[in-house]
Short mmCIF file of C-alpha atoms in Angstrom, two decimals:
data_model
loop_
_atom_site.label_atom_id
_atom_site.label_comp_id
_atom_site.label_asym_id
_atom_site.label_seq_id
_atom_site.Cartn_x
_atom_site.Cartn_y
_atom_site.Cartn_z
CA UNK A 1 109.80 147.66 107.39
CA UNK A 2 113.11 147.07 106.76
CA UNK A 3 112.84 144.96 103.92
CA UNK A 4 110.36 143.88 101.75
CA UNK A 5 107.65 140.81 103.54
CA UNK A 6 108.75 138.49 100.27
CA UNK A 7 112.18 137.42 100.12
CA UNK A 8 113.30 136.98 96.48
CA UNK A 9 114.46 133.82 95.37
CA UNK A 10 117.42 135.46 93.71
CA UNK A 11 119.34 138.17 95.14
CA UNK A 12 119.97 141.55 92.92
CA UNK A 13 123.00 143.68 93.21
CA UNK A 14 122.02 147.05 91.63
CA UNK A 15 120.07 150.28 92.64
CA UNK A 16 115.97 151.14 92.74
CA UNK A 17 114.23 153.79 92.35
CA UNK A 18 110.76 154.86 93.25
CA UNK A 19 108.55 158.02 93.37
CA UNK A 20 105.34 157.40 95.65
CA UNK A 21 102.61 160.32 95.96
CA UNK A 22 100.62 159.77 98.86
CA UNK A 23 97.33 161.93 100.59
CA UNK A 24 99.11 162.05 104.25
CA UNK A 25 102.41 160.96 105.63
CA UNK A 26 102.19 158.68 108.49
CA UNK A 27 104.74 157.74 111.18
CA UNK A 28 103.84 154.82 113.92
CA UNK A 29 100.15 156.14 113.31
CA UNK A 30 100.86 159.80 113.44
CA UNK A 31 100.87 162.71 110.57
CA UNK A 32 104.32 164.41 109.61
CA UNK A 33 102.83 166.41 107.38
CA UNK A 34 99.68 168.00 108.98
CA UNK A 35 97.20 165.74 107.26
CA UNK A 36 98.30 167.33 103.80
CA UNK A 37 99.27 165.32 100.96
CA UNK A 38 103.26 164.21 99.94
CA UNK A 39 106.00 163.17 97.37
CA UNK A 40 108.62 160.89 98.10
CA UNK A 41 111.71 160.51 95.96
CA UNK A 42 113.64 156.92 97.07
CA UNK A 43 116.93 154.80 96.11
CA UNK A 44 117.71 151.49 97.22
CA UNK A 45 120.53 149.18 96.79
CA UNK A 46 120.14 145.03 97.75
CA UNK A 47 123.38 143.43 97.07
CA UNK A 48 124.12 139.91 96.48
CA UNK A 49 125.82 139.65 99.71
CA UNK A 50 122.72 140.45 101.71
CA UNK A 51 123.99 143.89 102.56
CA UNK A 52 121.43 146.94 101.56
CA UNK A 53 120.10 150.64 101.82
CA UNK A 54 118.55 153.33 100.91
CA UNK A 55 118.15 157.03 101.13
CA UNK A 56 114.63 158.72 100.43
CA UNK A 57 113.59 162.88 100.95
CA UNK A 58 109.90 163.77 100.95
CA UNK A 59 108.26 167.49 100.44
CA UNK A 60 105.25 168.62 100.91
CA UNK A 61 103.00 171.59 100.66
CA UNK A 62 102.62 173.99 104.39
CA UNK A 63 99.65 175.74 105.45
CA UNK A 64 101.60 178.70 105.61
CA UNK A 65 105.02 178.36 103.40
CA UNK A 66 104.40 176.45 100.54
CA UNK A 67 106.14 173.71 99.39
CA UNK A 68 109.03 172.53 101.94
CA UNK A 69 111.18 169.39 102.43
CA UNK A 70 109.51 167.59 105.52
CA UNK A 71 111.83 164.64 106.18
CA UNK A 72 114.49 162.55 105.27
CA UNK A 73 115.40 158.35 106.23
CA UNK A 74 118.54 156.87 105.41
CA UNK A 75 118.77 152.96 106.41
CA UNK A 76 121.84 150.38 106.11
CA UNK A 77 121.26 146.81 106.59
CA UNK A 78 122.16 143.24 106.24
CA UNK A 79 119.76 139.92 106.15
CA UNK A 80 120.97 136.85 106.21
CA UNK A 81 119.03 134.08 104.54
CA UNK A 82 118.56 130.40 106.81
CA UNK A 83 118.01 127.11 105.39
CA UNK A 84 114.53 127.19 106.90
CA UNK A 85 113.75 130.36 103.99
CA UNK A 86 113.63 132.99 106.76
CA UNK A 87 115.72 135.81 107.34
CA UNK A 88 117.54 137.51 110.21
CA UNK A 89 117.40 140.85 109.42
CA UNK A 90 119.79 143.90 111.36
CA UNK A 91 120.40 147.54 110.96
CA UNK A 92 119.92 151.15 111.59
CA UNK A 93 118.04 153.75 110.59
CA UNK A 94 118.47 157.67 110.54
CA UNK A 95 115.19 160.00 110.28
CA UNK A 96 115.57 163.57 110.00
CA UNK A 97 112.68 166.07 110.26
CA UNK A 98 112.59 169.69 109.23
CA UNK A 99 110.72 172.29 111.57
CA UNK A 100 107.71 171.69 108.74
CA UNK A 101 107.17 168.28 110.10
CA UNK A 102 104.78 167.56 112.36
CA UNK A 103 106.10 164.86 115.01
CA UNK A 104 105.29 164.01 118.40
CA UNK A 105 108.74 163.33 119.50
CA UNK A 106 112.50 164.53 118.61
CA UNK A 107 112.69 165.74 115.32
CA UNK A 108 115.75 163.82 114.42
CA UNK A 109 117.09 160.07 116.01
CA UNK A 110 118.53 157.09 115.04
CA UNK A 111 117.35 153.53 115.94
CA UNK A 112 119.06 150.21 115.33
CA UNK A 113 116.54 147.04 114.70
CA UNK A 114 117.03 143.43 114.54
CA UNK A 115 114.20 141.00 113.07
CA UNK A 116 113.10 138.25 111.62
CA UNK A 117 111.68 138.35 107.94
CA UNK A 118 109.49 135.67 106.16
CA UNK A 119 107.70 135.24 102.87
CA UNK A 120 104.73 136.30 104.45
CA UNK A 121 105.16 137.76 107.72
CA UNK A 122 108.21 139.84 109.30
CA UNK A 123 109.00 141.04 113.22
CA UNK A 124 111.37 143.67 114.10
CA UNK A 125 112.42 145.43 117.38
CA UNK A 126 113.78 148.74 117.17
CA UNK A 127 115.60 150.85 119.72
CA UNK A 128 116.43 154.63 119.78
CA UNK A 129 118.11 155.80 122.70
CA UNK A 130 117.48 159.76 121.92
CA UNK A 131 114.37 159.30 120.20
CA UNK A 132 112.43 162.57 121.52
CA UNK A 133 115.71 164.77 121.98
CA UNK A 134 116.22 164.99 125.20
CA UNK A 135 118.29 161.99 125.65
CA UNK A 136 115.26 159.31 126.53
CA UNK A 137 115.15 156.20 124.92
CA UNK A 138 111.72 154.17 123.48
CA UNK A 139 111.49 150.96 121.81
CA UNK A 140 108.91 149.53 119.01
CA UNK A 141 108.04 146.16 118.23
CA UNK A 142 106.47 145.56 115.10
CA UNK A 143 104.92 142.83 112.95
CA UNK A 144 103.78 142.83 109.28
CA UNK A 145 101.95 140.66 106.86
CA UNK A 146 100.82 139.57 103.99
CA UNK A 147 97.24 139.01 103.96
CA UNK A 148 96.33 138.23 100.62
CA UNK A 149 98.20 138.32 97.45
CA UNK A 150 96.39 137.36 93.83
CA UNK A 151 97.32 138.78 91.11
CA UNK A 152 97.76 142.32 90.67
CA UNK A 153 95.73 142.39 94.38
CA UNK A 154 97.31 142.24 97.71
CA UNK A 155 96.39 142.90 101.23
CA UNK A 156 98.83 143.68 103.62
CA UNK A 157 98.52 144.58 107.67
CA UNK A 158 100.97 145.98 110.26
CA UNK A 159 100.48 146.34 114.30
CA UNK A 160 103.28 147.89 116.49
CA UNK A 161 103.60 149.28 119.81
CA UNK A 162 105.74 151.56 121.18
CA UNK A 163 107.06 151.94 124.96
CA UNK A 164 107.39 155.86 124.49
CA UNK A 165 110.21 158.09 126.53
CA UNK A 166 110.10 158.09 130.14
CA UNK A 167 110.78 161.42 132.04
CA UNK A 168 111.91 161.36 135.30
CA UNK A 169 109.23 162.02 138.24
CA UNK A 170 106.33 161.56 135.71
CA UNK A 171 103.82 158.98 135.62
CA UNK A 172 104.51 156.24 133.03
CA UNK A 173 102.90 156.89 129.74
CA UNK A 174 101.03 154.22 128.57
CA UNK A 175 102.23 152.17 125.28
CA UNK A 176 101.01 153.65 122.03
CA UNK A 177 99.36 151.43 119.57
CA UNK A 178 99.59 151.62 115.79
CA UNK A 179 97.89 149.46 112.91
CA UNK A 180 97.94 149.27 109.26
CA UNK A 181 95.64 147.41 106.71
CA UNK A 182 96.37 148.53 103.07
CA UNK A 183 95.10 146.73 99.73
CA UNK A 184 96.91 147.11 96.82
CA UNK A 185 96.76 146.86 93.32
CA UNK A 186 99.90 146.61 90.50
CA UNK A 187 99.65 148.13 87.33
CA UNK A 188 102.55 147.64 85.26
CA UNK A 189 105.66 149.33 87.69
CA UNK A 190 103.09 151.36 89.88
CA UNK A 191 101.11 150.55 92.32
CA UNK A 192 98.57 152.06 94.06
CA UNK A 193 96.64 151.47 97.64
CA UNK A 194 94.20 152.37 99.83
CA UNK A 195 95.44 152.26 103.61
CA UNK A 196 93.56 152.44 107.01
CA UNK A 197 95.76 153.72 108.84
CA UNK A 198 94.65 154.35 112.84
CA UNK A 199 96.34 154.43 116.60
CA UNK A 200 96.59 155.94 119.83
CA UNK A 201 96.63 157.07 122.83
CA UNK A 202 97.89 160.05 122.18
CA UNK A 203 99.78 162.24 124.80
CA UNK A 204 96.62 165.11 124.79
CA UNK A 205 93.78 163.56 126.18
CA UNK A 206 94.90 159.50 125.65
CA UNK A 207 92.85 160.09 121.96
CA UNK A 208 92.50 157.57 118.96
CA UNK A 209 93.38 158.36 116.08
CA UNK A 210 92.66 156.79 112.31
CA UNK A 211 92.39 157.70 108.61
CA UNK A 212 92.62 156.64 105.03
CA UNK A 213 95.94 157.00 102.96
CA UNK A 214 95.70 156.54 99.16
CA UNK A 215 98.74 156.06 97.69
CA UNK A 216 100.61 155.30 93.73
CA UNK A 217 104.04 154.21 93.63
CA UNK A 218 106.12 153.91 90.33
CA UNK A 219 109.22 151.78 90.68
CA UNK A 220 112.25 152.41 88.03
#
C-alpha cells in the first residue's frame, strides 16, 4: 500500500521511523527471502501538503552466506484529500533486490500507481514497464481493507492480481493471484500480527502457494 487504509484527520509534517521483524518476506504472494526470517529498518515523511515518502532496507540471514542485505523500496507520493473524505492517491515506487533475494521476476524495476484511498478500504493500479528485466511490462491491481478494528485488535485483508510479462511467441501466462488476511494487535508503539499470506499460479507447474507470517513492528 501506498499509504496507510485510515486517513488522519490532521496531516503531520515530520519523519517516522519503524523497525519490523518478520518470519518471511513476502512480495505479491511470493518469498524474497527463501522462507527465512527478516529485519526491516524504515523512514517516512507525510507532509502537510499531501506530499510523502519513504526509504526502507531489509537483511536477512542466507542458507549459505550469512547475514546479507536482500532488498531495498524507495516510494514518493502525493494524495490529495476530496470533500467526500477519500483520497486520490499517485506515485512511484523503486524496489531493488540483491542476488540474495529470491524473486520471480527482474531483480530491480520501478512502477508508478494511481489509487483511490478510504478510511477503510483503498484501490491502486500499478504499472512497471521493465518489471522482469528484459524490457516487458505487467500491471497489478490491488485492493485493501479494513476488516475489523477494536481496540488494540484489527483485521485487515488484501487481494491483487497481476497480468505478468508477456514474451513474444509464448502462450499467455495466466494472471497470478495474491491475498492477505492479517490480525493485529497494538501494544504501546509495536504491533504485532499474524498473516495468512497465500497465491498462485506459479510459473513451475501453475502451483498455489500459502503460509503464515508473524510479524512485531515498533514505530518511533
Amino acid at each position: 500500500m501506498a499509504i496507510a487504509l485510515l486517513i488522519p484527520t490532521v496531516a503531520r509534517a515530520e519523519p517516522g521511523y519503524s523497525l519490523t521483524l518478520a518470519s518471511d518476506d513476502r512480495f505479491r504472494g511470493h518469498s524474497t527471502s527463501d522462507g527465512l526470517p527478516v529485519a526491516t529498518a524504515a523512514i517516512s515523511y507525510d507532509d502537510v501538503s499531501g506530499v510523502y515518502g519513504g526509504l526502507s532496507v531489509t537483511l536477512g540471514p542466507t542458507r549459505n552466506d550469512g547475514l546479507q542485505p536482500l532488498r531495498s523500496v524507495q516510494h514518493v507520493g502525493y494524495a490529495h484529500r476530496l470533500r467526500s473524505g477519500l483520497a486520490l492517491d499517485a506515485g512511484v515506487t523503486n524496489r531493488f533486490y540483491s542476488r540474495y533475494a529470491t524473486v520471480e521476476y527482474g531483480g530491480r524495476f520501478t512502477q508508478a500507481y494511481l489509487g483511490v484511498v478510504g478510511r477503510r478500504f483503498s484501490t491502486h493500479i500499478y504499472y512497471s514497464p521493465n518489471y522482469d528485466g528484459h524490457a516487458r511490462s505487467a500491471t497489478y491491481v490491488e485492493l485493501d481493507g479494513l476488516l475489523f478494528d477494536r481496540g488494540a485488535w484489527s483485521l485487515a485483508s488484501h487481494v491483487g492480481a497481476l497480468a505478468p510479462p508477456q514474451r513474444e511467441g509464448r502462450p499467455l501466462k495466466r494472471v497470478e493471484i495474491d491475498g492477505r488476511l492479517g490480525l493485529s494487535r497494538q501494544i504501546g508503539k509495536a504491533t504485532v500480527s499474524a498473516t495468512l499470506v497465500g497465491g498462485g499460479p506459479d510459473e513451475d507447474g501453475g502451483r498455489w502457494r500459502g503460509t503464515m507470517v508473524l510479524a512485531i513492528n515498533r514505530s518511533f
